[in-house]
Short mmCIF file of C-alpha atoms and ligand atoms in Angstrom, two decimals:
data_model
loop_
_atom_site.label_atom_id
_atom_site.label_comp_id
_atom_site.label_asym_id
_atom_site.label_seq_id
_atom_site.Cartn_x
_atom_site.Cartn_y
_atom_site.Cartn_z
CA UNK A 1 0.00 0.00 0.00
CA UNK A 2 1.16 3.03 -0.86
CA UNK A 3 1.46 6.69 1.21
CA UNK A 4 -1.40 8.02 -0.41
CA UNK A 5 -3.80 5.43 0.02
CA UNK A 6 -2.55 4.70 3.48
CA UNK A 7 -3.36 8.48 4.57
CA UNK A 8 -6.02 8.09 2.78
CA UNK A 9 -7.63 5.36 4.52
CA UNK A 10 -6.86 6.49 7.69
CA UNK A 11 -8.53 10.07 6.59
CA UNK A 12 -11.65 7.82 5.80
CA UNK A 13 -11.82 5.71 8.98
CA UNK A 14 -12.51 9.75 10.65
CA UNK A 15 -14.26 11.30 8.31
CA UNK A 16 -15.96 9.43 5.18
CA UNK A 17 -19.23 8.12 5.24
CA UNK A 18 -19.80 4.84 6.55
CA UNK A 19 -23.56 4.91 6.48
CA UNK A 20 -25.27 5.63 3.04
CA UNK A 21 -28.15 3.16 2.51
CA UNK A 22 -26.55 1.13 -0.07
CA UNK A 23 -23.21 -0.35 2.33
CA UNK A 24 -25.06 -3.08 3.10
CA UNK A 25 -22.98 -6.05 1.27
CA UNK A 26 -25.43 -6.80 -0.71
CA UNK A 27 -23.97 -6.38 -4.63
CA UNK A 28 -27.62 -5.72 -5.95
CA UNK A 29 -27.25 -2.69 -3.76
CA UNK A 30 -24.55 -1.80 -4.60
CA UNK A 31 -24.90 -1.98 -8.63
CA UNK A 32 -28.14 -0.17 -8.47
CA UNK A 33 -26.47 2.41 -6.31
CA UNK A 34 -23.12 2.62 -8.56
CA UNK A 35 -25.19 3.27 -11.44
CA UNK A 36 -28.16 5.97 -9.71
CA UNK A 37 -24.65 7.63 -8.82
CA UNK A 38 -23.15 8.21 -12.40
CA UNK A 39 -23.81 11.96 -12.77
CA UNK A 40 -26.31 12.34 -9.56
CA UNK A 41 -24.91 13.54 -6.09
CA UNK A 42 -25.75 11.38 -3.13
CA UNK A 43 -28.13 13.32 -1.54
CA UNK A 44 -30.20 13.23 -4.66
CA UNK A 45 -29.77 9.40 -4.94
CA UNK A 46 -30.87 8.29 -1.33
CA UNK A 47 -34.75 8.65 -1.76
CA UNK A 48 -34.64 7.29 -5.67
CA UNK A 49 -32.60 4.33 -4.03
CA UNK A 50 -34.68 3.73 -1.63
CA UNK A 51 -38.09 3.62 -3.37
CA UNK A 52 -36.44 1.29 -6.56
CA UNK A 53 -34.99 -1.27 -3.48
CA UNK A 54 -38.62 -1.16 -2.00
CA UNK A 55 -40.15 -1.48 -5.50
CA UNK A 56 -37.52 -4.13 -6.65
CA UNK A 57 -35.70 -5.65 -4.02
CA UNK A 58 -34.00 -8.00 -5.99
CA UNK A 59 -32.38 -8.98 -9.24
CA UNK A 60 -34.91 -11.44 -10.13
CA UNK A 61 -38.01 -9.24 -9.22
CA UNK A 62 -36.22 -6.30 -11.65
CA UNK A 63 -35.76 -8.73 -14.17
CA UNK A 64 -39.99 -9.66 -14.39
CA UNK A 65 -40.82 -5.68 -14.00
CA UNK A 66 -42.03 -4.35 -17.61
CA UNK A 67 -39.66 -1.40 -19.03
CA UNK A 68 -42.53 0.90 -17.92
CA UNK A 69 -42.53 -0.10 -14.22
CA UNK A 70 -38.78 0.67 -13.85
CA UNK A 71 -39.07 3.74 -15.84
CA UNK A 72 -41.83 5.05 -13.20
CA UNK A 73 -39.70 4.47 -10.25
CA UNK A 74 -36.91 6.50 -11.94
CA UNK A 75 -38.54 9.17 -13.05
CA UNK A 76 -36.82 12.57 -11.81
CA UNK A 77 -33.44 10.87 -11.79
CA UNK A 78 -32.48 11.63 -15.48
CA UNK A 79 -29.90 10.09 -17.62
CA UNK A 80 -32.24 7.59 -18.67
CA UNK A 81 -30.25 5.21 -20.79
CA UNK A 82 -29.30 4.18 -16.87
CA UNK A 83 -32.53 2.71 -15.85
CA UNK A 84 -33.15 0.67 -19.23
CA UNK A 85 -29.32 -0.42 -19.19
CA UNK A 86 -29.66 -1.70 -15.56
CA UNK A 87 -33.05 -3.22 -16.28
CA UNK A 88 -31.50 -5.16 -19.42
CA UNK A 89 -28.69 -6.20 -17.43
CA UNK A 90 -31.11 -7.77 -14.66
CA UNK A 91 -32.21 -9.86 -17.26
CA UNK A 92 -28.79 -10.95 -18.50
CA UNK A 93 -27.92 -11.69 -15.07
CA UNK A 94 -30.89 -13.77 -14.58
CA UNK A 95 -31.01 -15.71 -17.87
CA UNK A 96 -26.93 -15.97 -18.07
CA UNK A 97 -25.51 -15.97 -14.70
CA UNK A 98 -29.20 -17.54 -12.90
CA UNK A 99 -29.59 -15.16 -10.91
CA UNK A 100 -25.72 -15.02 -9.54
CA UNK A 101 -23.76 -12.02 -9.72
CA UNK A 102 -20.54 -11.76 -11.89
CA UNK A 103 -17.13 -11.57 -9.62
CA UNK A 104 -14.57 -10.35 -12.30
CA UNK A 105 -14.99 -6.55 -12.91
CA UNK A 106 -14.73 -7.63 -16.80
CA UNK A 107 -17.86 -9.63 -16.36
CA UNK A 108 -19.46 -6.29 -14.83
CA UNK A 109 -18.22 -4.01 -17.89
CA UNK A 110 -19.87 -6.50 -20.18
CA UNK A 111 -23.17 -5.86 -19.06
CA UNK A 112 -25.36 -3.02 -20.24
CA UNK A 113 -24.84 0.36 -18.67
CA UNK A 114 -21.56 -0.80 -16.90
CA UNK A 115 -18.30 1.28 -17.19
CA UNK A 116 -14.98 0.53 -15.81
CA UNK A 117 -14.91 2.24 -12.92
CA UNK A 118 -18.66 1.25 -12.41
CA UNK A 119 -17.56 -2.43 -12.80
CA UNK A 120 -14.16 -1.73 -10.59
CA UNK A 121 -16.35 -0.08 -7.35
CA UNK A 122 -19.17 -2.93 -7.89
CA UNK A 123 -16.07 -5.52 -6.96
CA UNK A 124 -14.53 -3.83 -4.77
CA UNK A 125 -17.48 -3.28 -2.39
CA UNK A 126 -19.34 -5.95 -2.99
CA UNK A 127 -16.25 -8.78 -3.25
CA UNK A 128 -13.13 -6.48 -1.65
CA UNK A 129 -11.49 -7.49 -5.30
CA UNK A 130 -9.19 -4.85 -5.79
CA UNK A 131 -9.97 -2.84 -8.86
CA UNK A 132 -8.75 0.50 -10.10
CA UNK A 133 -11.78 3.29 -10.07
CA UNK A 134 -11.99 6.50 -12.36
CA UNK A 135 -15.22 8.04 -11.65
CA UNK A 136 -15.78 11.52 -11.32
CA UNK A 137 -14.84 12.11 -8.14
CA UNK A 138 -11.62 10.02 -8.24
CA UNK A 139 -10.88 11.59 -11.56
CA UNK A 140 -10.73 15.26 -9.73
CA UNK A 141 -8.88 13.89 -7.01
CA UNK A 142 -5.97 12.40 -9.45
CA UNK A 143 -6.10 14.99 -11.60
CA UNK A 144 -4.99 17.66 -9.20
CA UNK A 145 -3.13 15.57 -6.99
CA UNK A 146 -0.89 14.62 -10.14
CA UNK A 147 -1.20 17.70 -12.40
CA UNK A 148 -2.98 15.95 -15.01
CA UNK A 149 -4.43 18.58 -17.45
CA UNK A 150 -6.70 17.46 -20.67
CA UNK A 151 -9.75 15.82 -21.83
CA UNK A 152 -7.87 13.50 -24.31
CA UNK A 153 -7.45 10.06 -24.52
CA UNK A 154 -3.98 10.57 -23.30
CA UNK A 155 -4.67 12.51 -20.19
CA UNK A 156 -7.53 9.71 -19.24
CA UNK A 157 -4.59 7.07 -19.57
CA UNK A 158 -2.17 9.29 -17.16
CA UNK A 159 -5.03 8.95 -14.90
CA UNK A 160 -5.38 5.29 -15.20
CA UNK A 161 -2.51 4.55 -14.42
CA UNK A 162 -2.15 6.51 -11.45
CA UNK A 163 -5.83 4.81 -10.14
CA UNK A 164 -4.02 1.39 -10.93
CA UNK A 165 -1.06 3.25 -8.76
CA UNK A 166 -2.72 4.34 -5.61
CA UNK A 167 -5.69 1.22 -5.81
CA UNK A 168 -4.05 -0.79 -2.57
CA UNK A 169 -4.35 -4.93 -2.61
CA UNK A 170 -6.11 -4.88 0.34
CA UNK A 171 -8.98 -3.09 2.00
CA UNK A 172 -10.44 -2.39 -1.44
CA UNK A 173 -13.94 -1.22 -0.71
CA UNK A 174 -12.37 1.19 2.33
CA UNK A 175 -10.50 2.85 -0.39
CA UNK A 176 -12.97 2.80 -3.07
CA UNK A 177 -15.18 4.53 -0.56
CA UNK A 178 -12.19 6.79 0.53
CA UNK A 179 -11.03 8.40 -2.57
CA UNK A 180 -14.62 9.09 -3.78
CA UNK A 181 -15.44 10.48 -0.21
CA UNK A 182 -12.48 12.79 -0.67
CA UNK A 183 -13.56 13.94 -4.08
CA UNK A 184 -17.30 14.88 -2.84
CA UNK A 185 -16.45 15.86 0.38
CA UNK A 186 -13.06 17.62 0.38
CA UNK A 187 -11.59 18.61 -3.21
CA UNK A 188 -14.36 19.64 -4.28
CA UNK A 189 -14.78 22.19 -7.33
CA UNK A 190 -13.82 24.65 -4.82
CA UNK A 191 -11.26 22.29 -2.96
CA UNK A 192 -10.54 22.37 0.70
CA UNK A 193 -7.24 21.93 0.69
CA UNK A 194 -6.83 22.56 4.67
CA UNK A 195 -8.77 19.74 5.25
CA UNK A 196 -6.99 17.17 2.47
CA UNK A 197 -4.93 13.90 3.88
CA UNK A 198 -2.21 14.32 0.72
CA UNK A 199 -1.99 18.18 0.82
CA UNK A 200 1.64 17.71 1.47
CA UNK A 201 2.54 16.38 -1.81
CA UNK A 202 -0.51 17.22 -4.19
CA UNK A 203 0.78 19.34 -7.10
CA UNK A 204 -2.47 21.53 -7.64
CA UNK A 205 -2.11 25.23 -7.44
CA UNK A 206 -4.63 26.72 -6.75
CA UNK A 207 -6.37 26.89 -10.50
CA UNK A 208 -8.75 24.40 -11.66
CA UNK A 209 -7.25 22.06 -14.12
CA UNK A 210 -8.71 21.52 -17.45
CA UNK A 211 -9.86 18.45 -16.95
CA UNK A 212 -12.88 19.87 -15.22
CA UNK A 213 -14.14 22.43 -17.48
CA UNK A 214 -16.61 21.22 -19.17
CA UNK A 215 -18.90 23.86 -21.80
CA UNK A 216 -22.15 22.87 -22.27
CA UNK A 217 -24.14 24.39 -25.39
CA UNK A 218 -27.34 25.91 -25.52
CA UNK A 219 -30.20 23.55 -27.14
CA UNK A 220 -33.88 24.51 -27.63
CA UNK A 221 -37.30 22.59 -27.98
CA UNK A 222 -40.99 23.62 -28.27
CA UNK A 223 -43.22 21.07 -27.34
CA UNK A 224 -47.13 20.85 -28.02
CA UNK A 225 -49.55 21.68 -24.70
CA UNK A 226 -53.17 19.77 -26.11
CA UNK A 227 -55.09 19.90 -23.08
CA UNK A 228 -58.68 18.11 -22.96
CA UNK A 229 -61.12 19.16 -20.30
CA UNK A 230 -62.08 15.88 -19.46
CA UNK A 231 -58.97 13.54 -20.32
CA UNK A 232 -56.01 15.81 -19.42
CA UNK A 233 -52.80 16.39 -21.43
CA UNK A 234 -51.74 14.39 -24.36
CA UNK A 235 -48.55 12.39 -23.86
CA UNK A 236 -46.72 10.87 -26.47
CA UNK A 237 -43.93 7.85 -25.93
CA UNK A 238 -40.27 9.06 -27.02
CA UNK A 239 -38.68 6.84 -29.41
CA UNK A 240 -36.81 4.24 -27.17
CA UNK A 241 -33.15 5.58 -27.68
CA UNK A 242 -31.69 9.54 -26.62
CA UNK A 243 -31.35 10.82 -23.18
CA UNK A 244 -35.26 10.76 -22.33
CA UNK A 245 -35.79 7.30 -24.64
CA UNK A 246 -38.93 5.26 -23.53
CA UNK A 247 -40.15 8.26 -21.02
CA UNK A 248 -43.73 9.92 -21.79
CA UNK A 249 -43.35 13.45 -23.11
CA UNK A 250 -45.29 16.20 -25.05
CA UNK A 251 -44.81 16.30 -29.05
CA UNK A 252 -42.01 18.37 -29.88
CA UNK A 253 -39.97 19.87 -32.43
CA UNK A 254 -36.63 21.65 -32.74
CA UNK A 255 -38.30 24.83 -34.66
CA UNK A 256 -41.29 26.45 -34.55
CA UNK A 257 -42.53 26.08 -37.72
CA UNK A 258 -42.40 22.55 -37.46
CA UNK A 259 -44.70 22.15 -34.50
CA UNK A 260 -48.05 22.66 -36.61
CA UNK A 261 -46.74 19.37 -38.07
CA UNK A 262 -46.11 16.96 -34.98
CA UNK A 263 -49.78 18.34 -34.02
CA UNK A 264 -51.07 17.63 -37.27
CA UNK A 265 -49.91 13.79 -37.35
CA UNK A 266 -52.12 13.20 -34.11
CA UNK A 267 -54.80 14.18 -36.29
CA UNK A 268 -55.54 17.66 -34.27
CA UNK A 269 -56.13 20.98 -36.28
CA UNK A 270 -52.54 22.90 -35.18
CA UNK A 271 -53.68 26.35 -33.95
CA UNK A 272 -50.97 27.07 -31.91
CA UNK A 273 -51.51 29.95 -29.20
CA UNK A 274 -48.94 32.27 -27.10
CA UNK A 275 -46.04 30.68 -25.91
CA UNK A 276 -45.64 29.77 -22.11
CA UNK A 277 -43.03 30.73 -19.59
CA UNK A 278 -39.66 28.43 -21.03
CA UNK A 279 -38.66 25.80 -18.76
CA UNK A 280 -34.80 25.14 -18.21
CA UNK A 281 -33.18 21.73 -17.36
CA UNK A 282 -29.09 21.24 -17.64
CA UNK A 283 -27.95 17.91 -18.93
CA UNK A 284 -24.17 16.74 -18.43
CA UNK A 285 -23.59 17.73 -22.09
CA UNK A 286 -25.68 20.51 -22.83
CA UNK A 287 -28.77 22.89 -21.14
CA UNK A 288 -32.14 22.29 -22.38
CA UNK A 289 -34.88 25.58 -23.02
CA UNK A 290 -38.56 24.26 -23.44
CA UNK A 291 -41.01 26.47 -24.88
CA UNK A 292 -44.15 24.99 -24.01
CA UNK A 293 -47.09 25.95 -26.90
CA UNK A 294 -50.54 25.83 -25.86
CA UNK A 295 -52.89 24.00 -29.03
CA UNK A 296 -56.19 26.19 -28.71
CA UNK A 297 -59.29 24.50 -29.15
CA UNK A 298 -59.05 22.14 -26.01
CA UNK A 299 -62.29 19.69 -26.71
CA UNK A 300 -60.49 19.07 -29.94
CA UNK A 301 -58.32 16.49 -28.79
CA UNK A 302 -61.21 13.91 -28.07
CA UNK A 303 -60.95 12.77 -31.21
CA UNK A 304 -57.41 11.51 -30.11
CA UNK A 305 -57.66 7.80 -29.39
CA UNK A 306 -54.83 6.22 -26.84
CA UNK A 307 -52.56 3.94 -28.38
CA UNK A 308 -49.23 2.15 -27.75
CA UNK A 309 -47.50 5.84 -28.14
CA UNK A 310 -50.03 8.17 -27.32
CA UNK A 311 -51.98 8.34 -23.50
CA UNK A 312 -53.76 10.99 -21.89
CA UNK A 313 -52.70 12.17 -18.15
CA UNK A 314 -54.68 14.03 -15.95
CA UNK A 315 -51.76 15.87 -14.89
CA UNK A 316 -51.93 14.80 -10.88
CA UNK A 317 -51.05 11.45 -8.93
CA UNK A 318 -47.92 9.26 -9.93
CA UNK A 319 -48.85 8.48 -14.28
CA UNK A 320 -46.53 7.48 -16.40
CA UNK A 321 -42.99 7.56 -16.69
CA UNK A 322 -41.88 11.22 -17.60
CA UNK A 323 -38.92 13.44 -17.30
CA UNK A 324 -38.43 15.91 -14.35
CA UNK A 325 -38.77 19.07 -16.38
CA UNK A 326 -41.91 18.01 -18.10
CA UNK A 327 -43.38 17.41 -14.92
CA UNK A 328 -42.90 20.92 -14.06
CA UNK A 329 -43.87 21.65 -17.28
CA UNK A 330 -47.29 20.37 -16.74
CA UNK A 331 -47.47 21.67 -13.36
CA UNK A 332 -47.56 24.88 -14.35
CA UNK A 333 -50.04 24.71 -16.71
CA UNK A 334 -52.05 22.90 -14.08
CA UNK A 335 -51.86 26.29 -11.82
CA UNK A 336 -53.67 28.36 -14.55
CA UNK A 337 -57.73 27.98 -13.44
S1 SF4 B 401 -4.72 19.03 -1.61
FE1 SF4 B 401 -6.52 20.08 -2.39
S2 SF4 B 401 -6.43 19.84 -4.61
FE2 SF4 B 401 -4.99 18.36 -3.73
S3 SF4 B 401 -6.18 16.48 -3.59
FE3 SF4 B 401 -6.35 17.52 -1.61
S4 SF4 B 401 -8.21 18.78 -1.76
FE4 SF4 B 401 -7.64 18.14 -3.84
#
């Protein structure tokens, strides 16, 4: 073991967290976990994790859920590709491995969904296997510690080989825990330096390296508001790939003058009234404007019959599957008498 994961460890025996809801042993737990924490904080996590374990509390019962079903329960977590990856992979593990989890973090990285460094923490907690993470937070952590500047592919292998480096033989899920603790909790964007185990020797200087800038470009979408008094809004079902694949939204279109169109192929007349207040929503990659579009002529859309892709939604109690933002989307329209 080497100085920094020694100081390290003993940093995390003080001061990391020892009691999220998912350091239970249990690697379903931990997978489901691993993967609700790619891109999501925590604190965010916690109540998502703790409904989906209550909903699904085990590989098998995941496995038998429809794609709808697990959709619900994420719904609000984003980055949806994550919930239909982890659902496929229940039923890989089920049909391939009967119902036994994989022990080789290669076996992990094969399944849907499943990084690297998502396959390396999975072993490590779950089986104390040894296995070099990259993950956000360890990626910070490296990245200052050994001046490592760049988004290219040779900056990412600097970095992993300095994970293989630090990653100790033994007490693997300690310091899996430890230097992901120290990224959330300690060098953070704004990094705490005072309060860092390998200040000593860590080359940052006081400016953020490259590695963590990340620009994210401005994208825009207007999407359809058809409203019936009696059934509620009209939801259609995204196609099943893309960041919101699978999840019930409102038709849409890139421009303007292509919205009459999406509300012409559901067979409405598109008289399109004054646009609502935009709703925001930042991805990873990019931030999101919706400009929501009010179809006038509400008692038109009975003549819209439900089908595989199209549903109506009264707009309160749990419904479908749907992203956060259109959610709040609907919400607001549901304030206006
Ligand atoms: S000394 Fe500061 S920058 Fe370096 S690893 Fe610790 S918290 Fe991060």
């Amino acid at each position: 073991m080497d100085d920094f994961a020694r100081r390290l460890l003993a940093w995390y025996r003080r001061h990391g967290r020892h009691d999220l809801p998912w350091q239970v042993g249990d690697p379903y737990a931990r997978w489901l976990a691993e993967v609700m924490l790619q891109q999501t904080t925590v604190t965010a996590v916690i109540p998502y994790f703790q409904r989906f374990m209550n909903a699904f509390p085990t590989v098998q019962a995941l496995a038998r859920a429809s794609q709808d079903e697990v959709l619900v329960h994420w719904a609000g977590l984003g980055y949806y590709a994550r919930a239909r990856n982890l659902h496929a992979a229940a039923r890989r593990i089920t049909e391939q491995y009967a119902g036994d989890f994989p022990r080789t973090a290669e076996a992990w990285a094969a399944l849907p969904g499943v990084g690297p460094s998502t396959a390396a923490a999975i072993v490590a907690f779950a089986f104390g296997i040894p296995a070099p993470i990259l993950d956000a937070n360890a990626r910070r952590v490296l990245a200052r510690y050994h001046a490592v500047s760049g988004r290219d592919a040779r900056a990412l292998r600097e970095l992993w080989m300095h994970a293989r480096d630090h990653t100790p033989t033994r007490e693997a899920a300690a310091y899996t825990q430890a230097i992901m603790d120290l990224g959330a909790l300690v060098c953070r964007k704004t990094p705490d330096c005072a309060a860092c185990p390998v200040a000593a020797d860590c080359a940052f200087e006081g400016e953020d390296v490259p590695v963590m800038r990340r620009a994210r470009p401005e994208r825009a979408v207007f999407m359809a508001v058809i409203r019936d008094p009696k059934r509620g809004f009209l939801l259609v079902r995204r196609p099943p790939h893309g960041v919101w694949g699978g999840l019930w939204s409102l038709p849409e279109s890139a421009e303007l003058k292509d919205l009459p169109a999406a509300v012409a192929a559901l067979g409405l007349e598109p008289r399109l009234g004054t646009a609502a207040a935009p709703i925001r929503h930042v991805f990873t990659h990019f931030r999101l404007t919706i400009t929501p579009i009010p179809i006038e002529g509400a008692s038109q859309g009975c003549g819209v019959a439900e089908r595989g892709d199209v549903m109506w939604y009264k707009g309160r109690g749990p419904g479908p599957g749907m992203p956060a933002p259109i959610r709040r989307l609907l919400n607001q329209f549901l304030e206006v008498p």
